[in-house]
Amino acid sequence: MKTDDYKILKGQKALVSGASSGIGRAIAIALGRAGADVVVNCGRNRAEAGKVVAEIEGSGSRAFVFQADVSQEDQVLAMFARMKEQFGAVDIVVNNAGVQKDAPFDQMTVEQWDQVMGINLRGQFLCSREAVRHFRRQGIREEVSRAAGKIICISSVHEVIPWAGHVNYAASKGGVMLMMKSIAQEVAPLRIRVNSIAPGAIRTPINKEAWSTPEAYRDLMRLIPYKRIGEPEEIGRAAVWLASDDSDYITGATIFVDGGMTLYPGFEAGG
Ligand code: NAD
């Protein structure tokens, strides 16, 4: 069997937002290894995004960096136009860019609220809308996939777990959940699949204070029945599967990749 036979996304064109670090980086690299060409979107960190491109190219796929703020419509439109120009198609879009701006609720500023909503929710709306426009125009590219396109929203366990001190973040991820399901319902007849991955605690820069000291790690384990933190590559593997025809009958679903964090760990010892 040739090595390429394992490349289940061969010939597909993917875009990953916020792909210069953490989960987005791991997803972009995993998609590239699975045979997809990848647009590596970054907000600010061009240098790190360049390293992700090099890694994808090393696995035999094409990639380029596109710096764009996903909360800005003109920048998102320009990014997709460039993708079409450079790769000729859009098959997979992963809405990963996200931020936390935490504050006790009575001290939360409008700026903190707007920034989180702007990137985590409006950004996912803008990229999803642009993806659907491209998928509709293209139709099904039978040579690469049974679907006309796949959107994967990176949500969070906080699409269902309330989170004190992080009201803006939890509200944005709850919004992602119903946005994802509503888009999925609307575009399913077009053979466009829309799903989410809801990570639990994954070792990335966004939550460094929760895992970088032994005390913090021990505290974190009280929330994780599986008793270990997740790694970005584990989200990458889930994304490859959700983007592939192996999951062709799945749409409107949230896949929790969380070591059981959503299993009410407070009841572990019987409640
Ligand atoms: P991260 O901080 O490493 O990644 C976030 C990325 O988004 C960064 O690369 C950042 O540059 C980019 N970004 C921020 N604003 C942007 C903008 N306006 N336009 C484009 N890109 C922008 O953290 P991460 O943990 O890898 O987070 C990735 C996603 O996973 C986020 O949506 C986050 O909410 C979600 N998530 C993470 C965890 C976790 O435990 N790490 C858990 C649940 C959900």
CSV table of C-alpha atoms and ligand atoms in Angstrom, one decimal:
chain,number,residue,atom,x,y,z
A,1,MET,CA,0.0,0.0,0.0
A,2,LYS,CA,1.4,3.5,-0.9
A,3,THR,CA,1.8,6.0,1.9
A,4,ASP,CA,-0.7,8.2,0.2
A,5,ASP,CA,-3.5,5.6,0.7
A,6,TYR,CA,-3.6,6.7,4.3
A,7,LYS,CA,-4.2,10.4,3.3
A,8,ILE,CA,-8.0,10.4,3.7
A,9,LEU,CA,-8.3,14.1,2.9
A,10,LYS,CA,-6.2,13.9,-0.2
A,11,GLY,CA,-7.0,16.7,-2.7
A,12,GLN,CA,-9.2,18.7,-0.2
A,13,LYS,CA,-8.6,22.3,0.6
A,14,ALA,CA,-8.9,23.4,4.3
A,15,LEU,CA,-8.8,26.6,6.2
A,16,VAL,CA,-8.1,26.8,10.0
A,17,SER,CA,-8.6,30.0,11.9
A,18,GLY,CA,-6.2,30.9,14.7
A,19,ALA,CA,-3.8,28.2,13.6
A,20,SER,CA,-0.5,29.7,14.8
A,21,SER,CA,-0.8,28.1,18.2
A,22,GLY,CA,-2.4,25.5,20.4
A,23,ILE,CA,-5.4,23.6,19.1
A,24,GLY,CA,-5.6,25.4,15.7
A,25,ARG,CA,-1.9,24.6,15.1
A,26,ALA,CA,-2.4,20.9,15.8
A,27,ILE,CA,-5.5,20.8,13.6
A,28,ALA,CA,-3.8,22.5,10.7
A,29,ILE,CA,-0.9,20.0,10.9
A,30,ALA,CA,-3.2,17.0,11.3
A,31,LEU,CA,-5.2,18.1,8.2
A,32,GLY,CA,-2.0,18.6,6.2
A,33,ARG,CA,-0.7,15.1,7.2
A,34,ALA,CA,-4.0,13.7,6.1
A,35,GLY,CA,-3.5,15.1,2.7
A,36,ALA,CA,-5.3,18.5,2.7
A,37,ASP,CA,-3.8,21.7,1.6
A,38,VAL,CA,-4.2,24.3,4.4
A,39,VAL,CA,-4.7,28.0,4.8
A,40,VAL,CA,-3.1,28.8,8.1
A,41,ASN,CA,-4.9,31.8,9.4
A,42,CYS,CA,-3.4,33.8,12.2
A,43,GLY,CA,-4.5,36.9,14.1
A,44,ARG,CA,-1.1,38.4,14.9
A,45,ASN,CA,1.6,35.8,15.2
A,46,ARG,CA,2.9,35.5,11.6
A,47,ALA,CA,6.2,34.0,12.6
A,48,GLU,CA,4.6,31.1,14.4
A,49,ALA,CA,2.1,30.6,11.6
A,50,GLY,CA,5.1,30.4,9.2
A,51,LYS,CA,6.5,27.4,11.2
A,52,VAL,CA,3.1,25.7,11.0
A,53,VAL,CA,3.2,26.1,7.2
A,54,ALA,CA,6.7,24.6,7.1
A,55,GLU,CA,5.6,21.6,9.0
A,56,ILE,CA,2.6,21.0,6.7
A,57,GLU,CA,4.8,21.4,3.7
A,58,GLY,CA,7.2,18.8,5.2
A,59,SER,CA,4.3,16.3,5.2
A,60,GLY,CA,3.8,16.8,1.5
A,61,SER,CA,0.8,19.2,1.4
A,62,ARG,CA,0.6,22.8,0.4
A,63,ALA,CA,0.0,25.7,2.9
A,64,PHE,CA,0.2,29.4,3.2
A,65,VAL,CA,-0.3,32.0,6.0
A,66,PHE,CA,-3.1,34.5,5.8
A,67,GLN,CA,-3.2,37.1,8.6
A,68,ALA,CA,-6.8,38.2,9.2
A,69,ASP,CA,-8.9,39.2,12.2
A,70,VAL,CA,-11.8,36.8,11.9
A,71,SER,CA,-14.2,39.4,13.6
A,72,GLN,CA,-13.7,41.7,10.6
A,73,GLU,CA,-15.9,41.0,7.6
A,74,ASP,CA,-13.7,42.5,4.9
A,75,GLN,CA,-10.7,40.5,6.2
A,76,VAL,CA,-12.6,37.3,6.2
A,77,LEU,CA,-13.9,37.9,2.6
A,78,ALA,CA,-10.3,38.6,1.5
A,79,MET,CA,-9.0,35.5,3.1
A,80,PHE,CA,-11.5,33.2,1.4
A,81,ALA,CA,-11.0,35.0,-2.0
A,82,ARG,CA,-7.3,34.3,-1.7
A,83,MET,CA,-7.9,30.7,-0.8
A,84,LYS,CA,-10.0,30.2,-3.9
A,85,GLU,CA,-7.4,32.0,-6.0
A,86,GLN,CA,-4.5,30.0,-4.6
A,87,PHE,CA,-6.1,26.5,-4.0
A,88,GLY,CA,-9.0,26.6,-6.5
A,89,ALA,CA,-11.6,25.3,-3.9
A,90,VAL,CA,-12.8,25.3,-0.3
A,91,ASP,CA,-13.7,22.0,1.2
A,92,ILE,CA,-13.1,22.2,5.0
A,93,VAL,CA,-13.3,25.2,7.3
A,94,VAL,CA,-12.3,24.9,11.0
A,95,ASN,CA,-13.5,27.8,13.2
A,96,ASN,CA,-10.9,27.7,15.9
A,97,ALA,CA,-9.9,31.2,16.7
A,98,GLY,CA,-11.0,32.1,20.2
A,99,VAL,CA,-10.1,34.2,23.2
A,100,GLN,CA,-10.9,34.6,26.9
A,101,LYS,CA,-11.2,38.0,28.6
A,102,ASP,CA,-12.2,37.0,32.2
A,103,ALA,CA,-13.7,39.2,34.9
A,104,PRO,CA,-16.1,38.9,37.8
A,105,PHE,CA,-19.5,39.6,36.2
A,106,ASP,CA,-20.2,42.9,37.9
A,107,GLN,CA,-16.8,44.2,36.7
A,108,MET,CA,-16.9,42.9,33.2
A,109,THR,CA,-16.5,45.8,30.7
A,110,VAL,CA,-18.3,46.2,27.4
A,111,GLU,CA,-14.9,45.9,25.7
A,112,GLN,CA,-14.3,42.5,27.3
A,113,TRP,CA,-17.8,41.3,26.3
A,114,ASP,CA,-17.5,42.6,22.7
A,115,GLN,CA,-14.1,41.3,22.1
A,116,VAL,CA,-15.0,37.7,23.2
A,117,MET,CA,-18.3,37.8,21.3
A,118,GLY,CA,-16.6,39.4,18.3
A,119,ILE,CA,-13.9,36.7,17.9
A,120,ASN,CA,-15.6,33.6,19.3
A,121,LEU,CA,-19.1,34.0,17.9
A,122,ARG,CA,-19.2,36.7,15.1
A,123,GLY,CA,-15.9,35.3,13.8
A,124,GLN,CA,-17.3,31.8,13.5
A,125,PHE,CA,-20.5,33.3,11.9
A,126,LEU,CA,-18.4,35.2,9.3
A,127,CYS,CA,-16.2,32.2,8.4
A,128,SER,CA,-19.1,29.8,8.3
A,129,ARG,CA,-21.2,32.1,6.0
A,130,GLU,CA,-18.3,32.5,3.6
A,131,ALA,CA,-17.7,28.8,3.7
A,132,VAL,CA,-21.3,28.0,2.8
A,133,ARG,CA,-21.3,30.6,0.0
A,134,HIS,CA,-18.2,28.8,-1.5
A,135,PHE,CA,-19.6,25.3,-1.0
A,136,ARG,CA,-22.9,26.2,-2.7
A,137,ARG,CA,-21.2,27.6,-5.7
A,138,GLN,CA,-18.8,24.6,-6.0
A,139,GLY,CA,-21.3,21.8,-5.4
A,140,ILE,CA,-20.0,18.3,-4.6
A,141,ARG,CA,-16.5,17.7,-5.7
A,142,GLU,CA,-17.0,13.9,-6.1
A,143,GLU,CA,-13.3,13.3,-6.7
A,144,VAL,CA,-12.5,14.3,-3.1
A,145,SER,CA,-15.6,14.0,-0.9
A,146,ARG,CA,-19.2,12.8,-0.7
A,147,ALA,CA,-20.2,16.2,0.9
A,148,ALA,CA,-20.2,19.6,-0.7
A,149,GLY,CA,-18.3,20.9,2.3
A,150,LYS,CA,-17.6,20.5,6.0
A,151,ILE,CA,-17.5,23.1,8.7
A,152,ILE,CA,-16.1,22.3,12.1
A,153,CYS,CA,-16.7,24.7,15.0
A,154,ILE,CA,-14.3,24.6,17.9
A,155,SER,CA,-16.6,25.1,20.8
A,156,SER,CA,-15.9,24.1,24.4
A,157,VAL,CA,-17.3,22.1,27.3
A,158,HIS,CA,-18.6,25.5,28.3
A,159,GLU,CA,-21.2,25.3,25.6
A,160,VAL,CA,-23.1,23.3,28.3
A,161,ILE,CA,-21.2,23.9,31.6
A,162,PRO,CA,-21.8,27.4,33.1
A,163,TRP,CA,-18.6,29.2,34.1
A,164,ALA,CA,-18.5,31.8,36.8
A,165,GLY,CA,-16.0,34.5,36.1
A,166,HIS,CA,-16.1,33.8,32.4
A,167,VAL,CA,-19.7,34.8,31.5
A,168,ASN,CA,-18.7,36.2,28.1
A,169,TYR,CA,-16.8,33.1,27.1
A,170,ALA,CA,-19.5,30.6,28.2
A,171,ALA,CA,-22.2,32.8,26.4
A,172,SER,CA,-20.1,32.8,23.2
A,173,LYS,CA,-19.7,29.0,23.3
A,174,GLY,CA,-23.3,28.4,24.1
A,175,GLY,CA,-24.0,30.7,21.1
A,176,VAL,CA,-21.7,28.6,18.9
A,177,MET,CA,-23.7,25.5,19.8
A,178,LEU,CA,-27.0,26.7,18.5
A,179,MET,CA,-25.5,28.6,15.6
A,180,MET,CA,-23.8,25.4,14.5
A,181,LYS,CA,-27.0,23.3,14.9
A,182,SER,CA,-29.1,25.9,13.1
A,183,ILE,CA,-26.7,26.2,10.2
A,184,ALA,CA,-26.4,22.4,10.0
A,185,GLN,CA,-30.2,22.1,9.7
A,186,GLU,CA,-30.4,24.8,7.0
A,187,VAL,CA,-27.6,23.5,4.8
A,188,ALA,CA,-28.0,19.7,5.2
A,189,PRO,CA,-30.1,19.4,2.0
A,190,LEU,CA,-27.1,20.9,0.1
A,191,ARG,CA,-24.9,18.1,1.5
A,192,ILE,CA,-23.0,20.5,3.7
A,193,ARG,CA,-22.0,19.1,7.1
A,194,VAL,CA,-21.6,21.3,10.1
A,195,ASN,CA,-20.4,19.9,13.5
A,196,SER,CA,-18.5,21.0,16.6
A,197,ILE,CA,-15.7,19.7,18.7
A,198,ALA,CA,-16.0,20.7,22.3
A,199,PRO,CA,-12.6,20.3,24.0
A,200,GLY,CA,-12.3,20.0,27.7
A,201,ALA,CA,-9.0,21.0,29.3
A,202,ILE,CA,-6.3,20.9,26.6
A,203,ARG,CA,-2.7,21.9,27.2
A,204,THR,CA,-2.4,25.2,25.3
A,205,PRO,CA,-1.4,28.8,26.0
A,206,ILE,CA,-5.1,29.8,26.7
A,207,ASN,CA,-5.3,28.0,30.0
A,208,LYS,CA,-1.6,27.8,31.0
A,209,GLU,CA,-2.4,28.8,34.6
A,210,ALA,CA,-4.6,25.7,35.0
A,211,TRP,CA,-1.8,23.2,34.2
A,212,SER,CA,1.7,24.8,34.5
A,213,THR,CA,2.2,24.2,38.2
A,214,PRO,CA,1.8,20.8,40.1
A,215,GLU,CA,-0.8,22.4,42.5
A,216,ALA,CA,-2.9,23.8,39.6
A,217,TYR,CA,-2.7,20.4,37.7
A,218,ARG,CA,-3.8,18.6,40.8
A,219,ASP,CA,-6.8,20.9,41.2
A,220,LEU,CA,-7.6,20.5,37.5
A,221,MET,CA,-7.8,16.7,37.9
A,222,ARG,CA,-10.8,17.1,40.2
A,223,LEU,CA,-12.7,18.2,37.1
A,224,ILE,CA,-11.5,15.4,34.9
A,225,PRO,CA,-12.7,11.8,35.5
A,226,TYR,CA,-10.0,10.4,33.1
A,227,LYS,CA,-7.3,12.0,35.3
A,228,ARG,CA,-5.1,13.6,32.7
A,229,ILE,CA,-5.0,16.8,30.6
A,230,GLY,CA,-5.8,16.5,26.9
A,231,GLU,CA,-3.2,17.3,24.2
A,232,PRO,CA,-3.8,19.5,21.1
A,233,GLU,CA,-3.1,16.6,18.8
A,234,GLU,CA,-6.1,14.7,20.2
A,235,ILE,CA,-8.3,17.5,18.9
A,236,GLY,CA,-6.4,17.3,15.6
A,237,ARG,CA,-7.3,13.7,15.2
A,238,ALA,CA,-11.0,14.3,15.9
A,239,ALA,CA,-11.0,17.1,13.4
A,240,VAL,CA,-9.5,14.9,10.6
A,241,TRP,CA,-12.2,12.3,11.2
A,242,LEU,CA,-15.0,14.9,11.3
A,243,ALA,CA,-13.7,16.4,8.0
A,244,SER,CA,-13.4,13.0,6.3
A,245,ASP,CA,-16.1,10.8,4.6
A,246,ASP,CA,-15.7,8.4,7.5
A,247,SER,CA,-18.1,10.7,9.4
A,248,ASP,CA,-20.3,11.4,6.3
A,249,TYR,CA,-23.6,10.8,8.1
A,250,ILE,CA,-22.8,13.1,11.0
A,251,THR,CA,-24.1,16.6,11.0
A,252,GLY,CA,-25.3,19.0,13.7
A,253,ALA,CA,-23.4,17.1,16.3
A,254,THR,CA,-21.0,18.2,19.1
A,255,ILE,CA,-18.2,15.7,19.8
A,256,PHE,CA,-16.9,16.2,23.3
A,257,VAL,CA,-13.2,15.5,23.6
A,258,ASP,CA,-12.9,16.1,27.3
A,259,GLY,CA,-11.8,13.1,29.4
A,260,GLY,CA,-15.3,13.0,30.9
A,261,MET,CA,-15.4,16.6,32.1
A,262,THR,CA,-19.1,16.8,31.1
A,263,LEU,CA,-19.9,13.7,33.3
A,264,TYR,CA,-20.6,15.7,36.5
A,265,PRO,CA,-17.2,14.8,38.1
A,266,GLY,CA,-18.5,16.1,41.5
A,267,PHE,CA,-20.5,12.8,41.6
A,268,GLU,CA,-17.4,10.6,41.1
A,269,ALA,CA,-17.5,9.3,44.6
A,270,GLY,CA,-21.2,8.6,44.6
A,271,GLY,CA,-22.5,12.2,45.3
B,1,NAD,P1,-4.7,29.6,21.8
B,1,NAD,O1,-4.7,30.9,22.6
B,1,NAD,O2,-3.4,28.9,21.7
B,1,NAD,O3,-5.4,29.8,20.4
B,1,NAD,C1,-6.3,30.8,20.0
B,1,NAD,C2,-5.8,31.3,18.7
B,1,NAD,O4,-6.8,32.2,18.2
B,1,NAD,C3,-4.5,32.0,18.7
B,1,NAD,O5,-3.6,31.4,17.8
B,1,NAD,C4,-4.8,33.4,18.4
B,1,NAD,O6,-3.8,34.1,17.8
B,1,NAD,C5,-6.0,33.3,17.6
B,1,NAD,N1,-6.8,34.5,17.5
B,1,NAD,C6,-7.2,35.3,18.5
B,1,NAD,N2,-7.9,36.3,18.1
B,1,NAD,C7,-8.0,36.2,16.7
B,1,NAD,C8,-8.6,36.9,15.7
B,1,NAD,N3,-9.3,38.0,15.9
B,1,NAD,N4,-8.5,36.5,14.4
B,1,NAD,C9,-7.8,35.3,14.1
B,1,NAD,N5,-7.2,34.6,15.1
B,1,NAD,C10,-7.3,35.0,16.3
B,1,NAD,O7,-5.7,28.7,22.6
B,1,NAD,P2,-6.3,27.3,22.2
B,1,NAD,O8,-6.6,26.6,23.5
B,1,NAD,O9,-5.6,26.6,21.2
B,1,NAD,O10,-7.8,27.8,21.7
B,1,NAD,C11,-8.3,27.4,20.4
B,1,NAD,C12,-9.8,27.2,20.5
B,1,NAD,O11,-10.1,26.2,21.4
B,1,NAD,C13,-10.5,28.5,21.1
B,1,NAD,O12,-11.7,28.7,20.4
B,1,NAD,C14,-10.8,28.0,22.5
B,1,NAD,O13,-12.0,28.7,23.0
B,1,NAD,C15,-11.1,26.5,22.3
B,1,NAD,N6,-11.0,25.7,23.5
B,1,NAD,C16,-9.8,25.5,24.1
B,1,NAD,C17,-9.7,24.7,25.3
B,1,NAD,C18,-8.4,24.5,26.0
B,1,NAD,O14,-8.5,23.8,27.1
B,1,NAD,N7,-7.3,24.9,25.5
B,1,NAD,C19,-10.9,24.2,25.8
B,1,NAD,C20,-12.1,24.4,25.2
B,1,NAD,C21,-12.1,25.2,24.0
